[in-house]
Short mmCIF file of C-alpha atoms in Angstrom, two decimals:
data_model
loop_
_atom_site.label_atom_id
_atom_site.label_comp_id
_atom_site.label_asym_id
_atom_site.label_seq_id
_atom_site.Cartn_x
_atom_site.Cartn_y
_atom_site.Cartn_z
CA MET S 1 113.40 194.39 86.88
CA CYS S 2 110.18 192.37 87.12
CA LEU S 3 112.00 189.14 86.23
CA LYS S 4 114.52 189.66 88.96
CA SER S 5 111.79 190.27 91.51
CA ASP S 6 110.00 187.03 90.59
CA LYS S 7 113.19 185.02 91.01
CA SER S 8 113.77 186.43 94.50
CA GLU S 9 110.19 185.54 95.55
CA ASN S 10 110.63 181.89 94.34
CA SER S 11 113.87 181.59 96.25
CA SER S 12 112.16 182.81 99.44
CA LEU S 13 109.35 180.25 99.04
CA LYS S 14 111.86 177.40 98.66
CA ASN S 15 113.69 178.48 101.81
CA LEU S 16 110.41 178.59 103.70
CA HIS S 17 109.52 175.05 102.60
CA LYS S 18 112.91 173.75 103.72
CA ARG S 19 112.50 175.35 107.14
CA LEU S 20 109.01 173.83 107.57
CA ALA S 21 110.31 170.34 106.65
CA THR S 22 113.18 170.65 109.11
CA ALA S 23 110.83 171.76 111.88
CA THR S 24 108.46 168.85 111.18
CA ALA S 25 111.33 166.35 111.36
CA LEU S 26 112.57 167.81 114.64
CA LEU S 27 109.05 167.66 116.12
CA ALA S 28 108.63 163.99 115.09
CA THR S 29 112.00 163.14 116.64
CA ALA S 30 111.02 164.84 119.87
CA LEU S 31 107.74 162.97 120.06
CA LEU S 32 109.50 159.62 119.43
CA LEU S 33 112.08 160.33 122.16
CA SER S 34 109.35 161.28 124.60
CA ALA S 35 107.49 158.05 123.85
CA CYS S 36 110.62 156.00 124.59
CA GLY S 37 110.65 157.52 128.03
CA GLU S 38 107.18 156.22 128.90
CA GLU S 39 106.73 153.31 131.23
CA ILE S 40 105.38 150.84 128.50
CA SER S 41 108.37 149.37 126.62
CA VAL S 42 108.40 147.56 123.26
CA GLU S 43 109.06 144.25 125.00
CA ASP S 44 105.87 144.67 127.08
CA ARG S 45 103.68 144.96 124.04
CA ALA S 46 101.92 141.79 122.78
CA ARG S 47 103.68 140.46 119.70
CA PRO S 48 101.56 138.86 116.96
CA VAL S 49 102.61 135.27 116.26
CA LYS S 50 101.61 132.36 114.07
CA ILE S 51 100.79 129.06 115.72
CA ILE S 52 99.92 125.43 115.06
CA VAL S 53 98.46 122.77 117.32
CA ALA S 54 100.89 119.87 117.71
CA LYS S 55 99.47 116.56 116.55
CA ALA S 56 101.07 113.16 116.83
CA ALA S 57 102.45 111.83 113.54
CA PRO S 58 100.18 109.17 112.00
CA GLN S 59 101.18 105.60 112.65
CA GLN S 60 100.39 104.72 109.05
CA ARG S 61 100.79 106.33 105.68
CA ALA S 62 99.15 105.52 102.39
CA LEU S 63 101.08 104.22 99.40
CA THR S 64 99.14 105.15 96.27
CA TYR S 65 99.70 103.65 92.83
CA SER S 66 97.98 104.15 89.49
CA GLY S 67 96.91 101.10 87.55
CA GLU S 68 94.31 99.58 85.26
CA ILE S 69 91.25 97.44 85.82
CA LYS S 70 91.83 94.04 84.21
CA PRO S 71 90.20 90.61 84.26
CA ARG S 72 91.79 87.89 86.31
CA VAL S 73 91.75 85.53 83.29
CA GLU S 74 92.29 86.89 79.77
CA SER S 75 92.63 84.30 77.00
CA THR S 76 93.87 84.56 73.42
CA LEU S 77 91.60 82.44 71.20
CA GLY S 78 92.52 80.90 67.85
CA PHE S 79 91.49 78.03 65.57
CA ARG S 80 93.05 74.64 66.22
CA ILE S 81 93.43 74.05 62.47
CA SER S 82 94.51 76.14 59.50
CA GLY S 83 91.99 77.60 57.10
CA LYS S 84 90.24 80.61 55.64
CA ILE S 85 87.87 82.63 57.82
CA VAL S 86 84.49 82.94 56.12
CA GLU S 87 82.45 84.39 58.98
CA ARG S 88 83.10 86.42 62.13
CA LEU S 89 80.20 86.59 64.56
CA ALA S 90 81.69 88.66 67.42
CA ASP S 91 83.19 92.12 67.71
CA VAL S 92 85.12 94.07 70.33
CA GLY S 93 83.01 94.75 73.40
CA ASP S 94 80.52 91.94 72.80
CA ARG S 95 79.48 89.87 75.80
CA VAL S 96 79.44 86.18 74.89
CA GLU S 97 78.26 83.07 76.69
CA GLU S 98 80.16 79.84 77.09
CA GLY S 99 80.01 77.79 73.87
CA ALA S 100 78.94 80.69 71.66
CA VAL S 101 80.30 80.51 68.08
CA LEU S 102 82.67 83.41 67.45
CA ALA S 103 83.95 82.65 63.92
CA ARG S 104 83.93 79.95 61.23
CA LEU S 105 86.43 78.59 58.71
CA ASP S 106 85.73 77.29 55.22
CA ALA S 107 84.85 73.66 56.03
CA THR S 108 84.50 72.28 52.47
CA ASP S 109 87.72 70.26 52.53
CA LEU S 110 87.08 69.19 56.10
CA LYS S 111 83.67 67.79 55.21
CA LEU S 112 85.14 65.89 52.26
CA ALA S 113 87.83 64.43 54.50
CA LEU S 114 85.17 63.37 57.00
CA ALA S 115 83.10 61.70 54.26
CA SER S 116 86.16 59.81 53.03
CA ALA S 117 86.97 58.66 56.53
CA ASN S 118 83.42 57.44 57.09
CA ALA S 119 83.56 55.49 53.81
CA THR S 120 86.78 53.86 54.91
CA VAL S 121 85.11 52.81 58.11
CA VAL S 122 82.26 51.15 56.20
CA SER S 123 84.72 49.32 53.97
CA ALA S 124 86.81 48.13 56.92
CA ARG S 125 83.69 46.96 58.73
CA THR S 126 82.66 44.89 55.66
CA ARG S 127 86.11 43.28 55.40
CA LEU S 128 85.96 42.43 59.09
CA GLU S 129 82.57 40.74 58.62
CA VAL S 130 83.91 38.64 55.71
CA ALA S 131 86.95 37.64 57.73
CA ARG S 132 84.76 36.69 60.66
CA LEU S 133 82.59 34.38 58.55
CA ALA S 134 85.66 32.72 56.98
CA LEU S 135 87.13 32.14 60.43
CA GLU S 136 83.95 30.50 61.71
CA ARG S 137 83.80 28.13 58.71
CA ALA S 138 87.41 27.16 59.20
CA LYS S 139 86.80 26.42 62.85
CA SER S 140 83.94 24.06 61.95
CA LEU S 141 85.90 22.21 59.20
CA VAL S 142 89.16 21.57 61.04
CA PRO S 143 87.71 19.01 63.53
CA LYS S 144 86.26 17.02 60.60
CA GLY S 145 89.59 16.99 58.79
CA TYR S 146 88.36 18.78 55.70
CA ILE S 147 91.03 21.56 55.95
CA ALA S 148 94.45 21.75 57.53
CA LYS S 149 95.20 23.53 60.79
CA SER S 150 97.34 26.03 58.88
CA VAL S 151 94.29 27.25 56.99
CA LEU S 152 92.56 28.02 60.30
CA ASP S 153 95.58 29.99 61.43
CA ALA S 154 95.51 32.02 58.21
CA ARG S 155 91.82 32.81 58.66
CA GLN S 156 92.53 33.96 62.22
CA LEU S 157 95.28 36.32 61.00
CA GLU S 158 92.97 37.77 58.35
CA TYR S 159 90.30 38.43 60.97
CA ASP S 160 92.75 40.13 63.35
CA ALA S 161 94.07 42.32 60.53
CA ALA S 162 90.57 43.31 59.47
CA LYS S 163 89.66 44.18 63.06
CA SER S 164 92.75 46.39 63.45
CA ALA S 165 92.01 48.09 60.13
CA LEU S 166 88.47 48.88 61.31
CA GLU S 167 89.77 50.38 64.55
CA ALA S 168 92.27 52.53 62.61
CA ALA S 169 89.55 53.70 60.20
CA GLU S 170 87.24 54.61 63.08
CA SER S 171 90.03 56.62 64.72
CA GLU S 172 90.68 58.51 61.49
CA ALA S 173 86.96 59.18 61.16
CA ARG S 174 86.82 60.62 64.66
CA GLN S 175 89.84 62.82 63.88
CA ALA S 176 88.14 64.06 60.73
CA ALA S 177 84.96 64.78 62.69
CA ASN S 178 86.96 66.72 65.27
CA ALA S 179 88.72 68.68 62.53
CA ALA S 180 85.35 69.54 61.01
CA SER S 181 84.11 70.76 64.41
CA TYR S 182 87.28 72.86 64.81
CA ALA S 183 86.10 74.95 61.88
CA GLU S 184 83.93 76.75 64.42
CA LEU S 185 85.72 78.86 67.04
CA LYS S 186 83.69 78.79 70.26
CA ALA S 187 84.03 80.76 73.49
CA PRO S 188 85.53 78.55 76.21
CA ALA S 189 83.82 80.63 78.92
CA ALA S 190 81.47 83.58 79.34
CA GLY S 191 83.13 86.95 79.05
CA ILE S 192 83.81 90.05 76.95
CA ILE S 193 85.68 90.24 73.65
CA THR S 194 88.48 92.76 74.19
CA ALA S 195 90.40 92.40 70.91
CA VAL S 196 89.95 91.06 67.35
CA SER S 197 93.04 90.08 65.37
CA ALA S 198 91.63 88.63 62.12
CA GLU S 199 88.88 89.45 59.64
CA PRO S 200 86.77 87.36 57.25
CA GLY S 201 88.82 86.36 54.21
CA SER S 202 92.03 85.99 56.19
CA VAL S 203 93.87 82.68 55.98
CA VAL S 204 95.09 81.82 59.46
CA ALA S 205 97.43 79.13 60.72
CA ALA S 206 96.57 76.83 63.56
CA GLY S 207 96.88 78.69 66.85
CA SER S 208 97.05 82.18 65.33
CA PRO S 209 95.32 84.79 67.57
CA VAL S 210 91.84 85.72 66.37
CA PHE S 211 90.11 87.00 69.55
CA THR S 212 91.07 88.05 73.05
CA LEU S 213 88.49 87.08 75.66
CA ALA S 214 88.29 88.57 79.14
CA GLU S 215 86.48 85.95 81.17
CA ALA S 216 83.59 87.13 83.29
CA GLY S 217 83.89 86.95 87.05
CA GLU S 218 86.65 88.34 89.25
CA ILE S 219 88.39 91.51 88.12
CA GLU S 220 91.65 92.96 89.39
CA VAL S 221 93.69 96.14 89.41
CA GLU S 222 97.17 95.86 87.93
CA ILE S 223 99.87 98.26 89.13
CA ASP S 224 103.62 98.72 88.70
CA VAL S 225 105.58 99.17 91.93
CA PRO S 226 109.13 100.64 92.13
CA GLU S 227 111.79 98.25 93.31
CA HIS S 228 112.49 100.23 96.50
CA GLU S 229 108.86 99.81 97.62
CA VAL S 230 108.00 96.28 96.51
CA SER S 231 109.55 94.82 99.67
CA ARG S 232 106.84 96.61 101.71
CA LEU S 233 104.07 94.70 99.95
CA ALA S 234 102.92 91.18 100.77
CA LEU S 235 100.44 88.66 99.44
CA GLY S 236 97.07 89.04 101.10
CA GLN S 237 97.66 92.69 101.99
CA ARG S 238 94.45 94.70 101.81
CA GLY S 239 93.90 98.08 100.22
CA ARG S 240 91.28 100.18 98.50
CA VAL S 241 90.86 100.75 94.80
CA SER S 242 89.01 103.74 93.32
CA LEU S 243 88.42 104.97 89.80
CA TRP S 244 90.36 107.96 88.53
CA ALA S 245 87.29 109.22 86.65
CA ASP S 246 85.07 108.99 89.75
CA PRO S 247 86.84 108.47 93.10
CA GLY S 248 83.45 107.80 94.69
CA ILE S 249 83.37 104.43 92.89
CA SER S 250 85.63 102.22 94.97
CA GLY S 251 85.99 98.78 96.47
CA GLU S 252 88.19 96.62 98.69
CA ALA S 253 91.18 94.92 97.07
CA THR S 254 93.60 92.20 98.18
CA ILE S 255 97.05 91.65 96.70
CA ARG S 256 96.98 88.30 94.89
CA GLU S 257 100.17 88.30 92.85
CA ILE S 258 103.59 89.97 93.02
CA ALA S 259 105.94 89.50 90.10
CA GLY S 260 109.07 87.53 90.89
CA SER S 261 111.31 89.73 88.74
CA ALA S 262 111.35 93.35 87.61
CA ASP S 263 110.38 94.50 84.15
CA PRO S 264 113.64 94.88 82.17
CA GLN S 265 112.64 98.28 80.75
CA SER S 266 110.85 100.07 83.59
CA ARG S 267 112.57 98.20 86.48
CA THR S 268 109.21 97.97 88.25
CA TYR S 269 107.37 94.96 89.62
CA ARG S 270 103.94 93.97 88.32
CA VAL S 271 101.42 93.58 91.17
CA ARG S 272 97.81 92.39 90.88
CA ALA S 273 95.13 92.92 93.52
CA ALA S 274 91.77 91.16 93.35
CA ILE S 275 88.72 93.39 93.83
CA ALA S 276 86.03 92.00 96.09
CA SER S 277 82.43 92.72 94.98
CA PRO S 278 83.35 95.34 92.35
CA PRO S 279 80.65 97.89 91.39
CA GLN S 280 79.01 97.35 88.02
CA THR S 281 80.29 100.73 86.85
CA MET S 282 83.89 99.54 87.37
CA ARG S 283 84.69 98.34 83.87
CA LEU S 284 87.70 96.73 82.26
CA GLY S 285 90.40 99.09 81.04
CA MET S 286 89.49 101.94 83.39
CA THR S 287 92.27 103.84 85.13
CA ALA S 288 92.23 103.15 88.86
CA THR S 289 94.16 104.06 91.99
CA LEU S 290 95.18 101.49 94.60
CA SER S 291 95.87 102.80 98.11
CA LEU S 292 97.76 100.60 100.57
CA MET S 293 98.33 101.56 104.20
CA GLN S 294 101.88 101.15 105.50
CA PRO S 295 103.13 101.53 109.09
CA VAL S 296 105.39 104.53 109.72
CA GLN S 297 108.73 103.55 111.19
CA ARG S 298 109.46 106.91 112.79
CA GLY S 299 107.35 108.35 115.62
CA GLY S 300 106.96 111.74 117.29
CA ILE S 301 105.12 114.93 116.48
CA ALA S 302 105.78 116.76 113.23
CA ILE S 303 106.25 120.57 113.33
CA PRO S 304 107.57 123.10 110.78
CA LEU S 305 111.27 123.92 110.80
CA THR S 306 110.40 127.58 111.39
CA ALA S 307 109.22 126.68 114.90
CA LEU S 308 112.76 125.76 116.05
CA ALA S 309 115.01 128.15 117.94
CA GLN S 310 118.52 127.77 119.24
CA GLY S 311 118.55 128.01 123.02
CA GLU S 312 121.25 127.74 125.66
CA ASP S 313 120.37 124.11 126.33
CA GLY S 314 120.02 123.17 122.67
CA ILE S 315 117.16 123.28 120.23
CA SER S 316 113.96 124.71 121.71
CA ILE S 317 110.49 125.83 120.78
CA PHE S 318 107.97 128.32 122.19
CA VAL S 319 104.67 126.99 123.52
CA VAL S 320 101.69 129.33 123.95
CA ASP S 321 99.62 129.50 127.12
CA SER S 322 96.28 130.44 125.63
CA ALA S 323 94.82 131.44 129.01
CA GLN S 324 97.61 133.92 129.81
CA SER S 325 98.51 134.79 126.18
CA THR S 326 102.17 134.20 126.98
CA VAL S 327 104.86 131.94 125.58
CA SER S 328 107.34 129.68 127.34
CA ARG S 329 110.55 128.24 125.97
CA ARG S 330 110.80 124.46 125.93
CA THR S 331 113.83 122.35 125.01
CA VAL S 332 113.02 119.48 122.62
CA GLU S 333 114.73 116.50 121.02
CA THR S 334 114.28 116.37 117.25
CA GLY S 335 114.11 113.32 115.01
CA ALA S 336 113.87 112.64 111.31
CA LEU S 337 112.88 115.16 108.67
CA THR S 338 109.42 114.87 107.11
CA PRO S 339 107.89 116.40 103.97
CA ASN S 340 106.21 119.02 106.23
CA GLY S 341 109.07 119.77 108.62
CA ILE S 342 110.71 117.72 111.36
CA THR S 343 109.59 115.30 114.04
CA VAL S 344 109.97 116.01 117.76
CA ARG S 345 110.74 112.91 119.83
CA SER S 346 110.49 114.45 123.29
CA GLY S 347 109.61 117.75 124.97
CA LEU S 348 106.33 118.20 123.13
CA LYS S 349 102.98 116.54 123.57
CA ASP S 350 99.89 116.20 121.47
CA GLY S 351 97.70 119.34 121.70
CA ASP S 352 100.43 121.85 122.61
CA ILE S 353 100.17 125.23 120.85
CA VAL S 354 103.49 125.90 119.11
CA VAL S 355 104.70 129.21 117.67
CA THR S 356 105.81 128.74 114.05
CA GLY S 357 107.01 132.20 113.04
CA GLY S 358 109.24 134.92 114.50
CA VAL S 359 110.60 132.74 117.29
CA GLN S 360 113.92 134.59 117.19
CA PHE S 361 112.20 137.68 118.60
CA LEU S 362 110.47 135.90 121.52
CA LYS S 363 111.54 135.52 125.11
CA ASP S 364 110.33 133.29 127.88
CA GLY S 365 107.16 134.76 129.41
CA MET S 366 106.59 137.33 126.67
CA LYS S 367 103.01 138.23 125.87
CA VAL S 368 101.77 137.37 122.41
CA LYS S 369 98.76 138.30 120.32
CA LEU S 370 96.77 135.71 118.41
CA SER S 371 94.54 136.35 115.41
CA GLU S 372 90.89 135.29 115.50
CA ASP S 373 91.64 132.17 113.48
CA ALA S 374 94.57 131.36 115.77
CA LEU S 375 92.34 131.86 118.84
CA ARG S 376 89.77 129.42 117.47
CA LEU S 377 92.55 126.95 116.76
CA ALA S 378 93.94 127.36 120.26
CA HIS S 379 90.50 126.93 121.85
CA SER S 380 89.90 123.78 119.82
CA ALA S 381 93.18 122.38 121.13
CA VAL S 382 92.20 123.12 124.74
CA ASP S 383 88.58 122.03 124.39
CA PRO S 384 88.24 119.83 121.27
CA GLU S 385 84.66 118.78 122.09
CA PRO S 386 82.01 121.10 120.58
CA ARG S 387 79.67 122.75 123.04
#
């Protein structure tokens, strides 16, 4: 009997709870209906909105490319003769002056060849002196009839041959001297060694690369430009180059060279821009960014797509009157799309306050509510000068 009594009490409590919930719902409905009958309607209440201040689209935009700092002149150096390297006096990163010896070849054979050539010159000079004396004697004996005229002619031929032999020997001696001097590889100009391709003990052929020298002086930034943008660049066009590691290190640059054909692999065009008065901290091989200003073909004011509404007369927007806190519908003519929205060609002027969200719920003359940040933005548009 006790169990049955407990069950009846639980059932009564549940019924009571249901009745209280029903009464609460009816009371809330009555209060809501009574509020709808008041004089203030939903449309009269200020609606919160998001805004932007319309600004004219920039007349220029920056084209930015990544590149590398390089010297204007970079030479590959090698010996003018073949031989074995016995000494290397420069390494990568060394700064060298013009005429500095960078490496030497084994010059033993070259010195022997030079000595032989000098000996040949001495011998040829002696033969020429003997021929000269014989010619002078013949010239003095012919008028007296002691020798025939044919003997004089023979002495003249011997002298001419000896003279030519001396000239040939002297030329060979100069060539041997030059070859001996070529055993030393010298820097043709002041600069920095950027690469080494051979070590002591290596046997190199004439002209084989041994060093790469970046000549001191003007440096440049080298970039690769896509084929659809290379037509916008021109020789003499100015830009600004800055280092990727430290954008604060920058300098003015002028396009000096544009490749005549695209790279067969990347299909990009190699462009070089000379850097005027580069900072000392701007070193060769650093990654750099070149920014070039380009005129924008399209005009107008750019606004977000969410600011557009479809009106009876076409596409429209809502402009805020910050003094009255109301909005007014305005028909506009749109232009090209931009990365941030769309451009407005007419119907909007610079400084107008445009609603960018919830425009489908607005009506002409409706009151709106702006946040504190939006109010500051609106006041800056009306009175941009600080007080």
